Coordinates of N, CA and C in Angstrom, one line a residue:
X937 N -45.5 34.4 -34.7 CA -45.0 35.9 -34.6 C -45.9 36.4 -33.4
X938 N -47.0 35.8 -33.1 CA -47.8 36.6 -32.1 C -47.5 36.1 -30.6
X939 N -46.3 35.4 -30.5 CA -45.9 34.9 -29.2 C -45.7 36.3 -28.2
X940 N -46.3 36.0 -27.0 CA -45.9 37.3 -26.0 C -44.4 37.2 -25.6
X941 N -43.6 36.3 -26.1 CA -42.1 36.3 -25.6 C -41.4 37.1 -26.5
X942 N -42.2 37.8 -27.2 CA -41.4 38.7 -28.4 C -41.7 40.2 -28.2
X943 N -40.8 41.0 -28.6 CA -41.0 42.3 -28.7 C -40.9 42.9 -30.2
X944 N -41.6 43.7 -30.5 CA -41.5 44.4 -32.0 C -41.2 45.9 -31.8
X945 N -40.3 46.3 -32.8 CA -40.1 47.8 -32.9 C -41.5 48.5 -33.3
X946 N -41.6 49.5 -32.7 CA -42.8 50.3 -33.0 C -42.8 51.0 -34.1
X947 N -43.3 50.5 -35.3 CA -43.4 51.0 -36.7 C -44.7 51.9 -36.7
X948 N -44.6 52.8 -37.7 CA -46.0 53.4 -37.9 C -47.3 52.7 -37.9
X949 N -47.1 51.3 -38.4 CA -48.4 50.5 -38.6 C -48.8 50.1 -37.0
X950 N -47.7 49.7 -36.3 CA -48.0 49.2 -35.1 C -48.7 50.5 -34.1
X951 N -48.0 51.5 -34.4 CA -48.5 52.9 -33.6 C -49.9 53.2 -34.0
X952 N -50.2 53.1 -35.2 CA -51.6 53.2 -35.8 C -52.5 52.3 -35.0
X953 N -52.2 51.2 -34.9 CA -53.1 49.8 -34.4 C -53.2 50.4 -32.8
X954 N -52.1 50.7 -32.3 CA -52.2 51.0 -30.7 C -53.1 52.5 -30.6
X955 N -53.0 53.3 -31.5 CA -53.7 54.5 -31.4 C -55.1 54.2 -31.5
X956 N -55.3 53.5 -32.4 CA -56.9 53.0 -32.8 C -57.5 52.4 -31.6
X957 N -56.9 51.6 -30.9 CA -57.3 50.8 -29.8 C -57.5 51.7 -28.6
X958 N -56.5 52.7 -28.3 CA -56.7 53.8 -27.4 C -57.7 54.6 -27.5
X959 N -58.0 55.0 -28.7 CA -59.2 56.0 -28.9 C -60.5 55.1 -28.6
X960 N -60.5 53.8 -28.8 CA -61.8 53.1 -28.5 C -62.0 52.7 -27.1
X961 N -60.9 52.4 -26.5 CA -61.2 52.1 -24.9 C -60.8 53.4 -24.0
X962 N -60.0 54.2 -24.4 CA -59.4 55.2 -23.6 C -57.9 54.8 -23.1
X963 N -57.1 55.7 -23.0 CA -55.7 55.4 -22.5 C -55.7 54.7 -21.1
X964 N -56.4 55.2 -20.3 CA -56.2 54.6 -18.8 C -56.9 53.1 -19.0
X965 N -57.9 53.0 -19.7 CA -58.3 51.5 -19.8 C -57.6 50.6 -20.4
X966 N -56.9 51.2 -21.5 CA -56.1 50.2 -22.3 C -54.9 50.1 -21.6
X967 N -54.4 50.9 -20.8 CA -53.1 50.6 -20.0 C -53.3 49.6 -18.9
X968 N -54.7 49.6 -18.4 CA -54.9 48.7 -17.4 C -55.2 47.3 -18.1
X969 N -55.8 47.3 -19.1 CA -55.9 45.9 -20.0 C -54.5 45.4 -20.2
X970 N -53.6 46.2 -20.8 CA -52.3 45.5 -21.2 C -51.2 45.4 -20.2
X971 N -51.6 46.0 -18.9 CA -50.7 45.9 -17.8 C -49.4 46.7 -17.9
X972 N -49.5 47.8 -18.6 CA -48.4 48.9 -18.7 C -48.9 50.2 -18.2
X973 N -48.0 51.0 -17.9 CA -48.6 52.3 -17.4 C -48.6 53.3 -18.7
X974 N -49.7 54.3 -18.5 CA -49.9 55.3 -19.5 C -48.7 56.0 -20.1
X975 N -47.7 56.3 -19.1 CA -46.7 57.1 -19.6 C -45.6 56.3 -20.5
X976 N -45.8 54.8 -20.2 CA -45.0 54.1 -21.2 C -45.7 53.9 -22.5
X977 N -47.0 53.9 -22.4 CA -47.7 54.0 -23.9 C -47.4 55.2 -24.6
X978 N -47.4 56.3 -23.9 CA -46.9 57.8 -24.6 C -45.6 57.6 -25.2
X979 N -44.6 57.0 -24.5 CA -43.3 56.9 -24.8 C -43.2 56.0 -26.1
X980 N -43.9 55.0 -26.1 CA -44.1 54.1 -27.2 C -44.7 54.8 -28.6
X981 N -45.6 55.5 -28.4 CA -46.4 56.2 -29.5 C -45.5 57.4 -30.0
X982 N -44.9 58.0 -28.9 CA -44.1 59.4 -29.5 C -42.6 59.2 -30.0
X983 N -42.1 58.1 -29.3 CA -40.6 57.9 -29.4 C -40.4 57.2 -30.8
X984 N -38.9 57.1 -31.2 CA -38.5 56.4 -32.1 C -37.6 55.3 -31.8
X985 N -37.8 54.1 -32.4 CA -36.8 52.9 -32.1 C -37.5 52.2 -30.8
X986 N -38.6 52.7 -30.4 CA -39.0 52.1 -29.1 C -39.7 50.4 -29.4
X987 N -39.5 49.7 -28.4 CA -39.9 48.3 -28.6 C -41.3 48.0 -27.8
X988 N -42.2 47.3 -28.3 CA -43.4 47.0 -27.5 C -43.7 45.4 -27.6
X989 N -44.3 44.9 -26.4 CA -44.6 43.5 -26.4 C -45.4 43.2 -27.4
X990 N -45.4 42.0 -28.3 CA -46.4 41.5 -29.2 C -47.5 41.1 -28.5
X991 N -47.5 41.0 -27.4 CA -48.9 40.6 -26.5 C -49.8 41.8 -26.6
X992 N -49.1 43.0 -26.4 CA -49.8 44.2 -26.4 C -50.3 44.7 -27.6
X993 N -49.5 44.6 -28.8 CA -50.0 44.6 -30.1 C -51.2 43.5 -30.5
X994 N -51.2 42.5 -30.0 CA -52.3 41.4 -30.1 C -53.6 42.0 -29.4
X995 N -53.5 42.4 -28.4 CA -54.6 43.2 -27.5 C -55.1 44.2 -28.4
X996 N -54.3 45.0 -28.9 CA -54.8 46.2 -29.7 C -55.4 45.7 -30.8
X997 N -54.9 44.8 -31.5 CA -55.8 44.3 -32.7 C -57.0 43.5 -32.3
X998 N -57.1 42.9 -31.3 CA -58.4 42.3 -31.0 C -59.4 43.3 -30.6
X999 N -59.0 44.5 -29.8 CA -59.8 45.5 -29.6 C -60.3 46.1 -30.9
X1000 N -59.5 46.4 -31.8 CA -59.9 47.0 -33.1 C -60.9 46.0 -33.8
X1001 N -60.6 44.7 -33.9 CA -61.4 43.9 -34.6 C -62.9 43.7 -33.8
X1002 N -62.8 43.9 -32.5 CA -64.1 43.8 -31.9 C -65.0 45.0 -32.1
X1003 N -64.2 46.1 -32.6 CA -65.0 47.3 -32.8 C -65.2 47.4 -34.5
X1004 N -65.0 46.3 -35.1 CA -65.3 46.2 -36.6 C -64.2 47.1 -37.3
X1005 N -63.2 47.4 -37.0 CA -62.1 48.2 -37.6 C -61.9 47.6 -39.0
X1006 N -62.3 48.1 -40.1 CA -62.1 47.5 -41.5 C -60.6 47.7 -42.0
X1007 N -59.7 48.4 -41.2 CA -58.3 48.3 -41.8 C -57.6 47.3 -41.2
X1008 N -57.0 46.5 -42.1 CA -56.2 45.2 -41.9 C -55.1 45.5 -41.1
X1009 N -54.4 46.5 -41.0 CA -53.1 47.0 -40.3 C -53.5 47.3 -38.9
X1010 N -54.8 47.4 -38.5 CA -55.3 47.6 -37.3 C -55.8 46.4 -36.6
X1011 N -56.3 45.5 -37.4 CA -57.1 44.5 -36.7 C -56.3 43.1 -37.1
X1012 N -55.5 43.0 -38.0 CA -54.8 41.5 -38.2 C -53.2 41.8 -37.7
X1013 N -53.0 40.8 -36.8 CA -51.6 40.7 -36.1 C -50.6 40.8 -37.3
X1014 N -50.8 39.7 -38.2 CA -49.7 39.7 -39.3 C -49.6 40.9 -40.1
X1015 N -50.6 41.6 -40.5 CA -50.4 42.9 -41.2 C -49.9 44.0 -40.4
X1016 N -50.3 44.0 -39.0 CA -49.8 45.0 -38.3 C -48.3 44.9 -38.0
X1017 N -47.6 43.7 -38.0 CA -46.3 43.4 -37.6 C -45.4 43.4 -38.8
X1018 N -45.9 43.7 -40.1 CA -45.2 43.6 -41.3 C -44.2 44.8 -41.2
X1019 N -42.9 44.4 -41.6 CA -41.9 45.4 -41.7 C -41.2 45.8 -40.3
X1020 N -41.8 45.1 -39.2 CA -41.2 45.5 -37.9 C -40.1 44.5 -37.6
X1021 N -39.2 44.9 -36.7 CA -38.0 44.0 -36.4 C -38.5 43.4 -35.0
X1022 N -38.2 42.1 -34.8 CA -38.7 41.4 -33.8 C -37.4 41.1 -32.8
X1023 N -37.5 41.1 -31.6 CA -36.5 40.6 -30.6 C -36.9 40.0 -29.5
X1024 N -36.1 39.2 -28.9 CA -36.6 38.6 -27.5 C -36.4 39.8 -26.4
X1025 N -37.5 39.7 -25.5 CA -37.4 40.8 -24.4 C -36.2 41.0 -23.8
X1026 N -36.0 42.3 -23.3 CA -34.7 42.5 -22.6 C -35.0 42.5 -21.3
X1027 N -34.0 41.9 -20.4 CA -34.4 42.0 -18.8 C -34.6 43.5 -18.4
X1028 N -35.5 43.5 -17.4 CA -35.9 44.8 -17.0 C -35.0 45.3 -15.9
X1029 N -34.7 44.3 -15.1 CA -34.0 44.5 -13.6 C -32.5 44.1 -13.7
X1030 N -31.9 44.3 -14.8 CA -30.5 44.0 -14.9 C -29.6 44.5 -13.7
X1031 N -29.8 45.8 -13.3 CA -29.1 46.5 -12.3 C -29.4 45.9 -11.0
X1032 N -30.8 45.7 -10.6 CA -31.2 45.2 -9.3 C -30.7 43.8 -9.2
X1033 N -30.8 43.0 -10.3 CA -30.5 41.6 -10.2 C -29.1 41.3 -10.2
X1034 N -28.2 42.1 -10.8 CA -26.9 41.9 -10.8 C -26.1 42.5 -9.5
X1035 N -26.5 43.5 -9.1 CA -26.0 44.1 -8.0 C -25.8 43.3 -6.7
X1036 N -26.8 42.6 -6.2 CA -26.7 41.7 -4.9 C -25.5 40.6 -5.4
X1037 N -25.7 40.1 -6.4 CA -24.7 39.0 -7.1 C -23.4 39.7 -6.9
X1038 N -22.9 40.7 -7.4 CA -21.8 41.3 -7.5 C -21.4 41.6 -6.0
X1039 N -22.3 42.2 -5.1 CA -21.9 42.6 -3.7 C -21.5 41.3 -2.9
X1040 N -22.4 40.3 -3.3 CA -22.1 39.1 -2.5 C -20.7 38.4 -2.9
X1041 N -20.4 38.6 -4.4 CA -19.2 38.2 -4.8 C -18.0 38.8 -4.1
X1042 N -18.2 40.1 -4.1 CA -17.1 40.9 -3.4 C -17.0 40.6 -2.1
X1043 N -18.0 40.4 -1.3 CA -18.0 40.1 0.0 C -17.4 38.7 0.3
X1044 N -17.6 37.7 -0.7 CA -17.0 36.5 -0.4 C -15.6 36.4 -0.6
X1045 N -15.2 37.5 -1.7 CA -13.8 37.8 -1.8 C -12.9 38.3 -0.7
X1046 N -13.8 39.3 0.0 CA -13.2 39.9 1.1 C -12.9 38.9 2.3
X1047 N -13.9 38.0 2.5 CA -13.8 37.0 3.5 C -12.7 36.4 3.3
X1048 N -12.6 35.8 1.9 CA -11.5 34.8 1.5 C -10.1 35.6 1.9
X1049 N -10.2 36.8 1.5 CA -8.9 37.7 1.5 C -8.4 37.7 3.0
X1050 N -9.3 37.9 4.1 CA -9.0 38.2 5.3 C -8.6 36.8 5.9
X1051 N -9.2 35.7 5.6 CA -8.9 34.4 6.0 C -7.6 34.1 5.6
X1052 N -7.2 34.5 4.2 CA -5.7 34.3 3.8 C -4.6 35.1 4.6
X1053 N -5.1 36.3 4.9 CA -4.2 37.3 5.6 C -4.1 36.7 7.0
X1054 N -5.1 36.1 7.6 CA -4.8 35.7 9.0 C -4.1 34.4 9.0
X1055 N -4.2 33.6 8.0 CA -3.4 32.5 7.9 C -2.0 32.7 7.6
X1056 N -1.9 33.7 6.8 CA -0.3 34.1 6.4 C 0.2 34.9 7.6
X1057 N -0.5 35.5 8.3 CA 0.0 36.3 9.4 C 0.3 35.5 10.8
X1058 N -0.1 34.2 10.8 CA 0.3 33.5 12.1 C 1.6 33.2 12.1
X1059 N 2.1 33.4 13.7 CA 3.6 33.3 13.9 C 4.1 31.8 13.7
X1060 N 3.0 30.8 13.9 CA 3.4 29.5 14.0 C 2.5 28.7 13.4
X1061 N 3.0 27.4 12.8 CA 1.9 26.7 12.3 C 1.7 25.6 13.2
X1062 N 0.2 25.1 13.4 CA 0.2 24.3 14.6 C 0.8 22.8 14.4
X1063 N 0.7 22.3 13.2 CA 1.3 21.1 12.8 C 3.0 21.1 13.2
X1064 N 3.5 22.2 12.6 CA 5.1 22.4 12.8 C 5.3 22.4 14.4
X1065 N 4.3 23.1 15.1 CA 4.5 23.2 16.5 C 4.4 21.8 17.3
X1066 N 3.5 21.0 16.7 CA 3.3 19.7 17.4 C 4.5 18.7 17.0
X1067 N 5.0 18.8 15.9 CA 6.3 18.2 15.5 C 7.5 18.4 16.1
X1068 N 7.7 20.0 16.4 CA 8.8 20.4 17.1 C 8.7 20.1 18.6
X1069 N 7.5 20.1 19.2 CA 7.3 19.7 20.6 C 7.7 18.1 20.7
X1070 N 7.4 17.4 19.8 CA 7.5 15.8 19.7 C 9.2 15.7 19.9
X1071 N 9.8 16.4 18.9 CA 11.2 16.3 18.6 C 11.9 16.6 19.9
X1072 N 11.5 17.7 20.6 CA 12.1 18.2 21.8 C 12.0 17.1 22.8
X1073 N 10.8 16.5 23.0 CA 10.5 15.4 24.0 C 11.4 14.2 23.7
X1074 N 11.4 13.9 22.5 CA 12.3 12.7 22.1 C 13.8 12.8 22.4
X1075 N 14.3 14.3 22.3 CA 15.8 14.5 22.4 C 15.9 14.5 23.9
X1076 N 14.9 15.1 24.6 CA 15.1 15.0 26.2 C 15.1 13.7 26.7
X1077 N 14.4 12.7 26.3 CA 14.6 11.3 26.7 C 16.0 10.8 26.4
X1078 N 16.6 11.2 25.2 CA 17.9 10.5 25.1 C 18.9 11.2 25.9
X1079 N 18.9 12.6 26.1 CA 19.9 13.3 26.9 C 19.8 12.8 28.4
X1080 N 18.4 12.7 29.0 CA 18.4 12.3 30.4 C 18.8 10.8 30.5
X1081 N 18.5 9.9 29.6 CA 18.9 8.5 29.5 C 20.6 8.5 29.5
X1082 N 21.2 9.5 28.7 CA 22.6 9.3 28.7 C 23.3 9.7 30.0
X1083 N 22.8 10.9 30.5 CA 23.7 11.4 31.8 C 23.0 10.7 33.0
X1084 N 21.7 10.3 33.1 CA 21.2 9.6 34.2 C 21.7 8.2 34.3
X1085 N 22.0 7.6 33.1 CA 22.3 6.1 33.0 C 23.7 6.1 33.5
X1086 N 24.5 7.1 33.4 CA 26.0 7.2 33.9 C 25.9 7.2 35.4
X1087 N 25.0 7.9 35.9 CA 25.0 8.2 37.4 C 24.3 7.0 38.1
X1088 N 23.1 6.5 37.6 CA 22.3 5.8 38.2 C 22.2 4.2 37.8
X1089 N 22.3 3.9 36.5 CA 22.4 2.6 36.0 C 23.8 1.9 36.0
X1090 N 24.8 2.8 35.9 CA 26.1 2.2 35.9 C 26.4 1.5 37.0
X1091 N 26.2 2.1 38.4 CA 26.5 1.3 39.5 C 25.6 0.0 39.6
X1092 N 24.3 0.2 39.3 CA 23.3 -1.0 39.5 C 24.0 -2.2 38.5
X1093 N 24.7 -1.9 37.4 CA 25.3 -3.0 36.5 C 26.8 -3.3 37.0
X1094 N 27.3 -2.7 38.2 CA 28.5 -3.0 38.5 C 29.7 -2.1 37.9
X1095 N 29.1 -0.9 37.2 CA 30.3 -0.1 36.6 C 30.4 1.2 37.6
X1096 N 31.5 1.9 37.5 CA 31.7 3.0 38.4 C 30.6 4.0 37.9
X1097 N 30.3 5.1 38.7 CA 29.4 6.1 38.6 C 30.3 7.2 37.7
X1098 N 29.6 7.8 36.7 CA 30.2 8.7 35.9 C 29.1 9.7 35.3
X1099 N 29.6 10.8 34.9 CA 28.7 11.8 34.4 C 28.8 11.9 32.9
X1100 N 28.4 10.8 32.0 CA 28.5 10.9 30.6 C 29.5 10.3 30.1
X1101 N 30.8 10.9 30.4 CA 32.0 10.5 29.7 C 33.2 10.2 30.7
X1102 N 34.0 9.5 30.4 CA 35.1 9.1 31.2 C 36.5 9.4 30.3
X1103 N 37.5 10.1 31.1 CA 38.6 10.5 30.3 C 39.5 9.3 30.3
X1104 N 39.8 8.6 29.3 CA 40.9 7.5 29.3 C 41.9 7.9 28.1
X1105 N 43.0 8.4 28.7 CA 44.0 8.9 27.7 C 44.4 8.1 26.7
X1106 N 44.5 8.4 25.4 CA 44.4 9.9 25.0 C 43.1 10.4 24.6
X1107 N 42.1 9.7 24.8 CA 40.8 10.1 24.4 C 39.7 10.1 25.4
X1108 N 38.5 10.5 25.2 CA 37.4 10.7 26.1 C 36.4 9.7 25.6
X1109 N 35.9 8.7 26.4 CA 35.0 7.8 26.0 C 33.8 7.9 26.8
X1110 N 32.4 7.5 26.2 CA 31.4 7.4 27.1 C 31.5 6.4 28.1
X1111 N 30.9 6.4 29.3 CA 31.0 5.6 30.3 C 29.9 4.5 29.8
X1112 N 30.1 3.2 30.7 CA 29.2 2.2 30.3 C 27.8 2.5 30.7
X1113 N 27.6 3.0 31.8 CA 26.2 3.4 32.3 C 25.6 4.4 31.5
X1114 N 26.3 5.3 30.9 CA 25.4 6.0 29.8 C 25.1 5.5 28.7
X1115 N 25.9 4.5 28.2 CA 25.6 3.6 27.0 C 24.1 3.1 27.3
X1116 N 24.2 2.3 28.5 CA 22.9 1.6 28.9 C 21.8 2.6 29.0
X1117 N 22.0 3.8 29.5 CA 21.1 4.9 29.7 C 20.5 5.2 28.2
X1118 N 21.5 5.5 27.4 CA 21.2 5.8 25.9 C 20.4 4.8 25.3
X1119 N 20.5 3.4 25.5 CA 19.5 2.3 24.9 C 18.1 2.5 25.6
X1120 N 18.2 2.7 26.8 CA 16.9 2.8 27.6 C 16.2 4.0 27.1
X1121 N 17.0 5.2 27.0 CA 16.1 6.3 26.6 C 15.8 6.1 25.0
X1122 N 16.3 5.3 24.2 CA 15.7 5.1 22.9 C 14.5 4.1 23.0
X1123 N 14.5 3.4 23.9 CA 13.3 2.3 24.0 C 12.1 3.2 24.4
X1124 N 12.5 4.1 25.4 CA 11.3 5.0 26.0 C 10.9 5.9 24.8
X1125 N 11.9 6.3 24.0 CA 11.4 7.3 22.9 C 10.7 6.7 21.7
X1126 N 11.1 5.2 21.6 CA 10.1 4.6 20.6 C 8.7 4.4 21.3
X1127 N 8.5 4.1 22.5 CA 7.3 4.0 23.0 C 6.5 5.3 23.0
X1128 N 7.2 6.4 23.2 CA 6.6 7.7 23.2 C 6.2 8.0 21.8
X1129 N 6.9 7.7 20.8 CA 6.7 7.8 19.4 C 5.5 7.1 19.1
X1130 N 5.3 5.8 19.3 CA 4.1 5.1 19.2 C 2.8 5.7 19.8
X1131 N 3.0 6.1 21.1 CA 1.8 6.7 21.7 C 1.4 8.1 21.0
X1132 N 2.4 8.9 20.6 CA 2.1 10.2 20.1 C 1.5 10.1 18.7
X1133 N 1.9 9.1 17.8 CA 1.6 9.2 16.4 C 0.3 8.1 16.2
X1134 N 0.3 7.1 17.2 CA -0.7 6.1 16.9 C -2.1 6.5 18.0
X1135 N -1.7 6.6 19.3 CA -2.8 6.7 20.2 C -3.2 8.2 20.3
X1136 N -2.4 9.0 20.5 CA -2.8 10.5 20.8 C -3.4 11.2 19.4
X1137 N -2.8 11.0 18.2 CA -3.2 11.4 17.0 C -4.2 10.6 16.4

């Protein structure tokens, strides 16, 4: 019961023990010994429902005992605490300790919110842009291979030069050089795909 980790509600017995100790040592001296301000002592002694540390009550009982106080309620801790409600000490700086935590939490939420906004506000996604660029390059290889094959590769292989297609009634057909160019463009596209996804990334 005399644990300094507990607080006791200031009953008339406790107030009597405190008053007796204060009269023997003086209010300022007792406040200095107990480590609390004189105004806090006044509030405990005059108020109702106030709580005081059991360590301070123990000190008061020791002071009274050292002055040979014959009243047990003044000198015996167990007698002094009879009928009092005990509780664990309440945190003194709730406001000061929780405010920084709350403000830091709010700050981190704001930072996260702005990051999400920036991410959502982007006009493009870098990954999608890279894939789009790769697709455009691959398509360009095929188109160039198709048309340049008809103009350049066709004559090299003994076919007539043409631009992509030849009209053979009643339909239009791709020229042989364009077919060769398309195959060559596909090979270049495969090499580019390997380079892009294996070497570059």
